[in-house]
Amino acid sequence: MTIKDTAEEWRVTATDTPFVGNKTSVRTDDVVMPDGTVVRRDYQVHPGSVAVLALDGEGRVLVIRQYRHPVRQKLWEIPAGLLDVPGENPLHAAQRELYEEAHVKAEDWRVLTDVYTTPGGCDEAVRIFLARDLSEAEGERFEVAEEEADMELARIPLEELVRGVLAGELHNNCLVVGALSLHAALNGDGLDALRPAEAPWPARPFEA
């Protein structure tokens, strides 16, 4: 038996968008179940995101600490951001986020993993990249505002992040998935076996 997610779309008899926000919206679909009944499903419509697990030559991961109002916490995270332009190449978006949030560039990029953050209530898809061969970006730093103006930056050993995840001390989805995926790759087939940075992404198709 092959364990693999597959595309499938159940029939929708009616749909509505009762809320449209700046970046996301809420959609209500009436969906036909296998027994013929129709149930209503509300979910957030999201443009998609990218995240970057940037690993330096000393085995440390670049992390940021940022206030997240919905959960009322300051969370340690990895650089991440929205796919603001439909069809945008996710690698280009990831490179932009690493520059804007950390003023860092990377020479080696791979796809670490792809995830749906909360598929029961949101269609957000995130591609998490592994970035290596880091160096300081050229030019002036990106001007930050709002929550990002209070952002902290650090480089933490991967082993310490894995320990914090398993201890229940770190909770950001992309950091958790990224750190554990990198740990698994290092102890499995190695980083050279990861997918190339331009690997297809059916959840958010893009132009090369």
Short mmCIF file of C-alpha atoms in Angstrom, two decimals:
data_model
loop_
_atom_site.label_atom_id
_atom_site.label_comp_id
_atom_site.label_asym_id
_atom_site.label_seq_id
_atom_site.Cartn_x
_atom_site.Cartn_y
_atom_site.Cartn_z
CA MET A 1 0.00 0.00 0.00
CA THR A 2 1.33 3.44 -0.99
CA ILE A 3 0.74 6.16 1.58
CA LYS A 4 0.13 9.27 -0.50
CA ASP A 5 -2.38 12.11 -0.46
CA THR A 6 -4.54 12.25 -3.59
CA ALA A 7 -6.59 14.98 -5.26
CA GLU A 8 -10.36 14.68 -4.93
CA GLU A 9 -13.24 17.16 -5.04
CA TRP A 10 -16.74 16.43 -3.75
CA ARG A 11 -19.68 18.17 -5.40
CA VAL A 12 -20.61 21.62 -4.13
CA THR A 13 -24.24 22.64 -4.57
CA ALA A 14 -23.91 26.23 -3.34
CA THR A 15 -21.14 28.58 -2.28
CA ASP A 16 -20.93 32.00 -0.67
CA THR A 17 -18.19 34.35 0.58
CA PRO A 18 -19.63 36.15 3.62
CA PHE A 19 -16.35 37.85 4.54
CA VAL A 20 -13.53 39.26 2.41
CA GLY A 21 -10.46 40.57 4.20
CA ASN A 22 -7.26 42.25 3.13
CA LYS A 23 -5.38 39.00 2.44
CA THR A 24 -7.83 36.19 3.22
CA SER A 25 -11.56 35.53 3.10
CA VAL A 26 -14.13 33.12 4.50
CA ARG A 27 -16.07 30.82 2.20
CA THR A 28 -19.17 28.74 2.90
CA ASP A 29 -19.78 25.67 0.72
CA ASP A 30 -22.70 23.22 0.73
CA VAL A 31 -20.95 19.89 0.10
CA VAL A 32 -22.56 16.59 -0.93
CA MET A 33 -21.46 13.74 1.37
CA PRO A 34 -21.00 10.11 0.21
CA ASP A 35 -24.47 9.18 1.54
CA GLY A 36 -26.11 11.98 -0.44
CA THR A 37 -26.67 14.38 2.43
CA VAL A 38 -25.57 18.00 2.08
CA VAL A 39 -23.59 19.69 4.84
CA ARG A 40 -22.26 23.21 5.18
CA ARG A 41 -18.53 23.79 5.52
CA ASP A 42 -16.99 27.17 6.44
CA TYR A 43 -13.29 27.70 5.81
CA GLN A 44 -10.68 30.39 5.35
CA VAL A 45 -9.44 30.97 1.80
CA HIS A 46 -5.72 31.72 1.86
CA PRO A 47 -3.27 32.68 -0.92
CA GLY A 48 -0.57 30.32 0.38
CA SER A 49 2.76 30.92 2.07
CA VAL A 50 6.44 30.12 1.99
CA ALA A 51 8.86 29.60 4.86
CA VAL A 52 12.64 29.30 5.01
CA LEU A 53 14.69 27.10 7.29
CA ALA A 54 18.06 28.80 6.87
CA LEU A 55 20.93 26.61 8.09
CA ASP A 56 24.40 28.11 8.58
CA GLY A 57 27.76 26.38 8.41
CA GLU A 58 27.77 25.73 12.15
CA GLY A 59 24.51 23.78 12.13
CA ARG A 60 22.48 26.68 13.49
CA VAL A 61 19.03 27.70 12.25
CA LEU A 62 18.13 31.34 11.73
CA VAL A 63 15.01 32.09 13.80
CA ILE A 64 12.97 35.18 14.57
CA ARG A 65 10.79 36.01 17.58
CA GLN A 66 7.57 37.84 16.78
CA TYR A 67 4.31 38.74 18.52
CA ARG A 68 1.27 36.86 17.20
CA HIS A 69 -1.93 38.52 18.34
CA PRO A 70 -4.43 35.66 17.75
CA VAL A 71 -2.57 33.40 20.21
CA ARG A 72 -1.35 36.25 22.48
CA GLN A 73 2.23 35.01 22.45
CA LYS A 74 5.66 35.89 21.15
CA LEU A 75 6.65 32.90 19.06
CA TRP A 76 10.01 31.74 17.77
CA GLU A 77 9.58 31.18 14.04
CA ILE A 78 11.50 30.79 10.82
CA PRO A 79 11.24 33.53 8.15
CA ALA A 80 7.96 33.23 6.27
CA GLY A 81 5.46 35.22 4.27
CA LEU A 82 2.46 35.19 1.98
CA LEU A 83 2.42 34.44 -1.72
CA ASP A 84 1.15 37.92 -2.51
CA VAL A 85 1.00 37.52 -6.29
CA PRO A 86 -1.14 34.75 -7.87
CA GLY A 87 1.12 32.25 -9.62
CA GLU A 88 4.23 33.71 -7.99
CA ASN A 89 7.27 31.44 -8.01
CA PRO A 90 7.55 30.27 -4.37
CA LEU A 91 11.35 30.23 -4.49
CA HIS A 92 11.42 33.91 -5.40
CA ALA A 93 8.98 34.65 -2.57
CA ALA A 94 11.14 32.69 -0.11
CA GLN A 95 14.28 34.52 -1.17
CA ARG A 96 12.44 37.82 -0.67
CA GLU A 97 11.26 36.87 2.81
CA LEU A 98 14.74 35.79 3.91
CA TYR A 99 16.12 39.11 2.74
CA GLU A 100 13.35 41.24 4.28
CA GLU A 101 13.18 39.52 7.65
CA ALA A 102 16.84 38.61 8.21
CA HIS A 103 18.86 40.57 5.60
CA VAL A 104 20.42 37.26 4.56
CA LYS A 105 20.86 35.55 1.18
CA ALA A 106 21.56 31.89 0.42
CA GLU A 107 23.27 30.14 -2.47
CA ASP A 108 21.81 26.65 -2.03
CA TRP A 109 18.05 26.10 -1.97
CA ARG A 110 16.02 22.89 -1.65
CA VAL A 111 12.41 22.04 -0.92
CA LEU A 112 12.27 20.69 2.62
CA THR A 113 8.57 19.89 2.79
CA ASP A 114 5.07 21.00 1.74
CA VAL A 115 2.20 21.17 4.24
CA TYR A 116 -1.41 22.25 4.69
CA THR A 117 -1.43 24.13 7.99
CA THR A 118 -5.04 23.50 9.07
CA PRO A 119 -6.87 21.56 6.32
CA GLY A 120 -10.01 21.16 8.41
CA GLY A 121 -10.69 24.88 8.38
CA CYS A 122 -8.32 26.64 5.98
CA ASP A 123 -6.90 25.92 2.52
CA GLU A 124 -3.49 27.48 3.31
CA ALA A 125 -0.62 25.58 1.71
CA VAL A 126 2.96 26.27 2.81
CA ARG A 127 6.19 25.30 1.06
CA ILE A 128 9.12 25.15 3.48
CA PHE A 129 12.53 25.60 1.89
CA LEU A 130 15.95 24.66 3.19
CA ALA A 131 18.47 27.43 2.51
CA ARG A 132 22.24 26.94 2.94
CA ASP A 133 25.48 28.75 2.16
CA LEU A 134 24.27 31.87 3.94
CA SER A 135 25.78 35.33 3.76
CA GLU A 136 24.81 38.88 4.62
CA ALA A 137 22.61 40.48 1.98
CA GLU A 138 23.87 43.53 0.14
CA GLY A 139 22.29 46.97 0.31
CA GLU A 140 20.15 48.60 2.97
CA ARG A 141 18.00 46.62 5.34
CA PHE A 142 14.29 46.32 4.56
CA GLU A 143 12.26 48.83 6.54
CA VAL A 144 10.04 46.95 8.99
CA ALA A 145 6.77 48.08 10.56
CA GLU A 146 3.98 46.93 12.92
CA GLU A 147 4.76 43.59 14.61
CA GLU A 148 7.97 43.17 12.64
CA ALA A 149 9.39 46.36 14.19
CA ASP A 150 9.67 44.44 17.49
CA MET A 151 11.16 41.32 15.92
CA GLU A 152 14.22 39.59 17.42
CA LEU A 153 16.73 37.54 15.44
CA ALA A 154 18.90 34.62 16.60
CA ARG A 155 20.75 31.54 15.36
CA ILE A 156 19.97 28.40 17.33
CA PRO A 157 21.47 24.89 16.98
CA LEU A 158 19.06 22.51 15.26
CA GLU A 159 19.30 20.07 18.17
CA GLU A 160 18.08 22.77 20.56
CA LEU A 161 15.08 23.49 18.35
CA VAL A 162 14.17 19.80 18.14
CA ARG A 163 14.44 19.54 21.93
CA GLY A 164 12.18 22.60 22.35
CA VAL A 165 9.60 21.21 19.93
CA LEU A 166 9.37 17.87 21.74
CA ALA A 167 9.30 19.62 25.12
CA GLY A 168 6.27 21.68 24.09
CA GLU A 169 8.20 24.95 24.28
CA LEU A 170 8.08 25.87 20.57
CA HIS A 171 4.76 25.98 18.72
CA ASN A 172 5.04 27.75 15.38
CA ASN A 173 3.87 25.36 12.68
CA CYS A 174 6.60 26.09 10.13
CA LEU A 175 9.39 25.97 12.71
CA VAL A 176 8.12 22.68 14.15
CA VAL A 177 7.64 21.00 10.77
CA GLY A 178 10.85 22.46 9.35
CA ALA A 179 13.08 21.50 12.29
CA LEU A 180 11.74 17.95 12.52
CA SER A 181 11.91 17.49 8.73
CA LEU A 182 15.51 18.66 8.62
CA HIS A 183 16.39 16.38 11.53
CA ALA A 184 14.78 13.46 9.69
CA ALA A 185 16.59 14.29 6.44
CA LEU A 186 19.97 14.52 8.15
CA ASN A 187 19.40 11.15 9.79
CA GLY A 188 17.91 9.58 6.65
CA ASP A 189 18.87 9.89 3.00
CA GLY A 190 20.73 13.19 3.47
CA LEU A 191 20.13 16.71 2.23
CA ASP A 192 21.16 15.95 -1.34
CA ALA A 193 18.10 13.70 -1.61
CA LEU A 194 15.72 16.61 -0.98
CA ARG A 195 13.67 17.91 -3.90
CA PRO A 196 15.09 20.75 -6.01
CA ALA A 197 13.96 24.28 -5.23
CA GLU A 198 11.84 24.48 -8.39
CA ALA A 199 10.01 21.17 -7.76
CA PRO A 200 6.32 21.20 -8.83
CA TRP A 201 3.80 22.21 -6.18
CA PRO A 202 0.29 21.09 -7.15
CA ALA A 203 -1.27 22.95 -4.20
CA ARG A 204 -0.05 26.29 -5.60
CA PRO A 205 0.99 25.93 -9.26
CA PHE A 206 3.54 28.49 -10.39
CA GLU A 207 5.53 29.61 -13.40
CA ALA A 208 9.26 28.81 -13.37
#
